[in-house]
Coordinates of C-alpha atoms in Angstrom, one line a residue:
M1 CA 33.5 121.5 -117.0
K2 CA 31.7 124.9 -117.0
K3 CA 29.5 123.5 -113.7
K4 CA 32.8 122.0 -112.1
K5 CA 34.5 125.5 -112.6
D6 CA 31.3 127.3 -111.1
V7 CA 31.3 124.9 -108.3
A8 CA 35.0 125.4 -107.6
L9 CA 34.5 129.1 -107.6
I10 CA 31.7 128.9 -105.0
I11 CA 33.8 126.6 -102.5
V12 CA 36.7 129.1 -103.0
G13 CA 34.7 131.8 -102.2
V14 CA 33.0 130.2 -99.1
V15 CA 36.5 129.2 -97.7
C16 CA 37.9 132.8 -98.1
I17 CA 35.1 134.1 -95.8
V18 CA 35.4 131.3 -93.2
L19 CA 39.0 132.1 -93.1
L20 CA 38.6 135.8 -92.8
L21 CA 35.9 134.9 -90.0
V22 CA 38.1 132.6 -88.1
S23 CA 41.1 135.0 -88.4
S24 CA 39.0 137.8 -87.2
W25 CA 37.8 135.7 -84.3
Y26 CA 41.4 135.0 -83.6
S27 CA 42.6 138.4 -83.7
I28 CA 39.7 139.6 -81.1
T29 CA 40.4 136.7 -78.8
F30 CA 44.4 136.5 -78.7
N31 CA 45.7 139.5 -80.3
D32 CA 43.9 142.4 -78.9
S33 CA 41.9 143.1 -82.0
R34 CA 44.7 144.1 -84.1
L35 CA 43.7 144.7 -87.7
V36 CA 40.3 144.1 -86.8
V37 CA 39.3 147.6 -85.1
P38 CA 40.4 151.1 -86.4
M39 CA 44.3 151.5 -85.4
N40 CA 46.9 154.0 -86.0
F41 CA 49.1 152.8 -88.9
S42 CA 51.6 155.2 -88.4
E43 CA 52.9 153.6 -85.1
Y44 CA 52.1 150.1 -86.7
T45 CA 54.7 147.3 -86.1
F46 CA 54.3 143.8 -87.5
C47 CA 54.0 140.5 -85.2
M48 CA 53.5 137.0 -85.9
K49 CA 50.0 137.0 -84.6
D50 CA 48.8 139.4 -87.3
L51 CA 49.6 136.8 -90.0
P52 CA 46.4 135.1 -90.1
M53 CA 44.4 138.3 -90.7
I54 CA 46.8 139.8 -93.2
C55 CA 46.7 136.5 -95.2
S56 CA 42.8 135.9 -95.1
V57 CA 42.4 139.6 -96.1
S58 CA 44.8 139.3 -99.0
L59 CA 43.0 136.0 -100.3
F60 CA 39.8 137.4 -99.9
C61 CA 40.8 140.5 -101.9
L62 CA 42.5 138.3 -104.8
Y63 CA 39.1 136.3 -104.7
I64 CA 37.1 139.4 -105.2
L65 CA 39.6 140.6 -108.0
Y66 CA 39.3 137.3 -109.9
L67 CA 35.4 137.3 -110.0
S68 CA 35.6 141.0 -111.2
I69 CA 37.9 139.8 -114.1
L70 CA 35.6 136.9 -114.8
L71 CA 32.7 139.3 -115.0
V72 CA 34.3 141.9 -117.2
K73 CA 35.6 138.9 -119.6
G74 CA 32.2 137.6 -119.5
I75 CA 30.8 140.9 -120.5
I76 CA 33.4 141.3 -123.4
K77 CA 32.9 137.9 -124.7
K78 CA 29.1 138.7 -124.7
N79 CA 29.6 141.7 -126.9
Q80 CA 32.4 140.6 -129.1
N81 CA 30.4 140.0 -132.1
Q82 CA 29.8 144.0 -132.0
S83 CA 32.7 145.9 -133.3
L84 CA 34.3 149.0 -131.5
N85 CA 33.1 151.5 -134.3
Q86 CA 29.1 150.5 -133.8
C87 CA 29.7 150.5 -129.7
I88 CA 31.2 154.0 -130.0
Q89 CA 28.5 155.5 -132.4
K90 CA 25.6 154.1 -130.4
I91 CA 27.0 156.0 -127.2
N92 CA 25.9 159.3 -126.8
P93 CA 29.1 161.8 -126.3
K94 CA 27.6 163.9 -123.7
L95 CA 26.6 160.4 -121.7
K96 CA 30.5 159.5 -122.1
K97 CA 31.6 163.0 -120.8
K98 CA 29.1 162.9 -117.9
A99 CA 30.0 159.2 -117.0
A100 CA 33.7 160.1 -117.1
A101 CA 33.2 163.2 -114.7
I102 CA 31.2 160.9 -112.3
I103 CA 34.2 158.4 -112.0
I104 CA 37.0 161.2 -111.8
A105 CA 34.7 163.1 -108.9
G106 CA 34.5 159.8 -107.0
I107 CA 38.2 159.0 -107.3
V108 CA 38.7 162.6 -106.1
C109 CA 36.5 162.3 -103.3
I110 CA 38.1 158.8 -102.1
V111 CA 41.7 160.3 -102.6
L112 CA 40.6 163.5 -100.4
L113 CA 39.3 160.8 -97.5
F114 CA 42.6 159.1 -97.5
V115 CA 44.7 162.4 -97.5
S116 CA 42.6 163.9 -94.6
S117 CA 42.8 160.6 -92.7
W118 CA 46.3 160.5 -93.1
Y119 CA 46.6 164.0 -91.9
S120 CA 44.3 163.1 -88.9
I121 CA 46.4 160.2 -88.1
T122 CA 49.6 161.8 -88.2
F123 CA 49.0 165.6 -87.0
N124 CA 45.6 165.4 -85.3
E125 CA 45.8 162.3 -82.7
S126 CA 43.3 160.4 -85.2
R127 CA 40.5 162.5 -84.3
L128 CA 37.3 161.5 -86.3
V129 CA 39.2 158.3 -87.6
V130 CA 39.1 156.1 -84.8
P131 CA 36.0 155.8 -82.6
M132 CA 35.5 158.6 -80.1
N133 CA 32.8 160.0 -77.7
F134 CA 30.8 162.6 -79.7
S135 CA 29.0 163.9 -76.4
E136 CA 32.2 165.4 -75.6
Y137 CA 33.5 166.5 -79.0
T138 CA 34.6 170.0 -79.2
F139 CA 35.6 171.6 -82.9
C140 CA 39.0 172.6 -83.9
M141 CA 40.4 173.9 -87.1
K142 CA 42.6 170.5 -87.6
D143 CA 39.2 168.6 -88.1
L144 CA 38.2 170.6 -90.9
P145 CA 40.0 168.5 -93.6
M146 CA 38.2 165.2 -92.5
I147 CA 34.7 166.9 -92.1
C148 CA 34.8 168.3 -95.4
S149 CA 36.1 165.2 -97.4
V150 CA 33.7 163.2 -95.5
S151 CA 30.7 165.7 -96.3
L152 CA 31.9 165.6 -99.9
L153 CA 31.9 161.7 -100.1
C154 CA 28.4 161.8 -98.5
L155 CA 27.2 164.4 -101.3
Y156 CA 28.7 162.1 -103.8
I157 CA 27.1 158.9 -102.6
F158 CA 23.7 161.0 -102.5
Y159 CA 24.1 162.1 -105.9
L160 CA 24.7 158.8 -107.0
C161 CA 21.6 157.3 -105.4
V162 CA 19.6 160.3 -107.1
L163 CA 21.1 159.1 -110.5
L164 CA 20.2 155.4 -109.8
I165 CA 16.6 156.4 -108.7
K166 CA 16.3 158.6 -112.0
G167 CA 17.6 155.5 -114.1
I168 CA 15.0 153.1 -112.6
I169 CA 12.2 155.4 -112.9
K170 CA 13.5 156.0 -116.7
N171 CA 13.8 152.3 -117.3
N172 CA 10.4 151.5 -115.7
K173 CA 8.8 153.9 -118.2
S174 CA 10.6 152.7 -121.2
Q175 CA 9.8 148.8 -120.3
F176 CA 6.4 149.3 -122.2
S177 CA 8.4 150.1 -125.6
N178 CA 11.0 147.1 -124.9
Q179 CA 10.0 143.5 -126.3
Y180 CA 12.9 141.6 -124.8
T181 CA 14.1 141.4 -121.3
R182 CA 17.5 142.9 -120.3
K183 CA 20.6 141.2 -121.1
I184 CA 22.5 140.2 -117.8
N185 CA 25.4 137.9 -117.0
P186 CA 24.3 135.2 -114.6
K187 CA 27.7 135.4 -113.0
L188 CA 26.3 138.4 -111.3
G189 CA 24.8 135.9 -108.9
Y190 CA 27.9 135.6 -107.1
L191 CA 27.1 138.8 -105.4
G192 CA 24.9 136.5 -103.6
F193 CA 27.8 135.5 -101.3
L194 CA 28.0 139.2 -99.9
G195 CA 25.4 138.2 -97.8
L196 CA 27.7 135.9 -95.9
I197 CA 29.1 139.5 -94.4
G198 CA 25.9 139.7 -92.2
F199 CA 27.5 137.0 -90.0
L200 CA 30.1 139.5 -89.0
G201 CA 27.2 141.2 -87.0
F202 CA 27.6 138.7 -84.4
W203 CA 31.1 139.6 -83.4
S204 CA 30.4 143.4 -84.1
Y205 CA 27.6 143.4 -81.5
G206 CA 30.0 141.7 -79.0
I207 CA 32.5 144.7 -79.8
D208 CA 30.5 147.6 -79.7
K209 CA 26.9 146.6 -79.9
T210 CA 27.0 147.4 -83.7
I211 CA 24.2 145.5 -85.4
F212 CA 24.5 147.3 -88.9
P213 CA 26.2 144.1 -90.8
F214 CA 23.1 141.9 -90.4
I215 CA 21.7 144.0 -93.2
F216 CA 23.8 142.7 -95.4
F217 CA 22.0 139.1 -95.2
M218 CA 19.7 140.9 -97.8
F219 CA 22.5 140.5 -100.4
F220 CA 21.5 136.8 -100.6
G221 CA 18.8 138.0 -103.0
F222 CA 21.4 138.8 -105.5
F223 CA 21.6 134.9 -106.3
G224 CA 18.4 135.5 -108.3
F225 CA 20.8 137.0 -111.2
F226 CA 21.6 133.6 -111.8
Y227 CA 18.1 133.0 -113.2
E228 CA 17.6 136.6 -114.4
G229 CA 20.7 135.8 -116.6
K230 CA 19.2 132.6 -118.2
M231 CA 16.3 134.7 -119.3
S232 CA 18.5 137.4 -120.8
G233 CA 16.9 138.3 -124.1
T234 CA 13.5 136.5 -123.7
L235 CA 10.5 138.0 -125.5
M236 CA 8.1 139.6 -123.3
D237 CA 4.8 138.2 -124.7
E238 CA 1.6 138.3 -122.8
M239 CA 2.4 134.9 -121.3
Y240 CA 5.7 136.1 -119.8
K241 CA 3.9 139.2 -118.3
E242 CA 1.3 137.1 -116.5
N243 CA 4.1 134.7 -115.3
K244 CA 6.0 137.6 -113.9
L245 CA 3.0 139.1 -112.1
K246 CA 2.1 135.6 -110.6
A247 CA 5.9 135.1 -109.4
S248 CA 5.9 138.6 -108.0
A249 CA 2.5 138.2 -106.2
K250 CA 3.8 134.7 -104.7
A251 CA 7.0 136.1 -103.7
N252 CA 5.6 139.0 -101.9
K253 CA 3.0 136.8 -100.1
I254 CA 5.9 134.5 -98.8
S255 CA 8.0 137.5 -97.8
L256 CA 5.2 139.4 -96.0
G257 CA 4.2 136.2 -94.2
I258 CA 7.2 135.5 -92.7
I259 CA 7.7 139.2 -91.6
F260 CA 4.0 139.1 -90.3
L261 CA 4.8 135.9 -88.2
S262 CA 8.1 137.4 -86.9
L263 CA 6.2 140.4 -85.5
I264 CA 3.6 138.3 -83.9
I265 CA 6.3 136.0 -82.0
L266 CA 9.0 138.7 -81.3
G267 CA 6.5 141.5 -80.6
Q268 CA 5.6 139.8 -77.5
G269 CA 9.3 140.3 -76.0
R270 CA 9.4 137.2 -74.1
I271 CA 10.7 134.8 -76.6
M272 CA 14.3 136.3 -76.1
V273 CA 16.8 137.2 -73.1
N274 CA 16.6 140.9 -73.5
L275 CA 15.3 143.5 -76.3
D276 CA 18.6 143.6 -78.0
F277 CA 18.4 140.1 -78.8
T278 CA 14.9 140.5 -80.1
L279 CA 16.1 143.5 -82.1
I280 CA 18.8 141.5 -83.7
A281 CA 16.5 138.6 -84.4
F282 CA 13.9 140.9 -86.0
V283 CA 16.7 142.7 -88.3
I284 CA 17.8 139.4 -89.5
V285 CA 14.4 137.9 -90.4
V286 CA 13.4 140.8 -92.1
A287 CA 16.5 140.9 -93.9
L288 CA 16.5 137.4 -94.9
A289 CA 12.7 138.0 -96.0
I290 CA 13.6 140.8 -98.1
A291 CA 16.5 138.7 -99.7
L292 CA 14.1 135.5 -100.3
E293 CA 11.7 138.0 -102.3
I294 CA 14.3 139.3 -104.5
F295 CA 15.4 135.7 -105.3
L296 CA 11.8 134.1 -105.6
N297 CA 11.0 137.0 -108.1
Q298 CA 13.4 135.5 -110.2
Y299 CA 13.6 131.8 -109.7
L300 CA 9.7 131.4 -110.0
L301 CA 9.4 133.5 -113.0
Y302 CA 12.2 131.3 -114.6
R303 CA 10.3 128.2 -113.5
Y304 CA 7.1 129.2 -114.7
D305 CA 8.4 130.3 -118.1
H306 CA 10.3 127.0 -118.6
S307 CA 7.5 124.6 -117.4
E308 CA 5.3 126.3 -119.9
Q309 CA 7.9 125.6 -122.5
I310 CA 8.1 122.1 -121.7
E311 CA 4.4 121.5 -121.8
E312 CA 4.1 123.4 -125.3
S313 CA 7.1 121.2 -126.7
E314 CA 5.5 117.8 -125.2
E315 CA 2.1 118.7 -127.1

């Protein structure tokens, strides 16, 4: 039953993304790109051609919400043996206050961004909200709310990145004292479906030559969480560390080999019709190579570890 449920979730996710892509294509082709490119919602009027886009976005949001609920339920179920008092005692009060402050600051930044966007759309002709030619831009006082809110949000994201890097460094230092692998819910592997967003790059390039969505192909590497989750709480003995190094070396070798071959082939500049297509192909190959490395690190480690366990049980 559990496998059937997982397969059903994957199929539903793929269907939601396909419907979103099809409705986006329909809107771009037959509906003047309404609800796809930025628009002034203060003057928005509903028409029947908007229905496919509204339905597909709503279905996709419901799917993401359902996945989030499943993730939270899995975490709660995994920790249900621990009492609430024990959990509270283990958490440092200072860390709780800091986490609450970070969350509140993020909510404030998002609210300020929405308010300043509404102000710009309503009273400032949507300046700095819809795409504009910055080579002809001249500052006016009405732009100040939007500039401040975007600057605050960028500073907040930068601060989160600094915290993330500090946390990674701290975790790497504490790995020497830890004897077991970290506990991760295998359902985090569903984040790999975010890689499908990369296909949006094909139509975004057709609209305004934007190739940024292709970077999302890297998220396919998150499918490796399936295997990392299965190895949660594994004893990190000498055999495990050896297998980890072997898996990492092989994954790096394959990934670098793909990038090296793409440099040789695409670097000639004669394979594609023009340089734009060459750049797109190179970005896609590099993003997929990085995703493959992230995935193989976990998959090969899982395979090496379990193949040796089977050999030991047979002996």
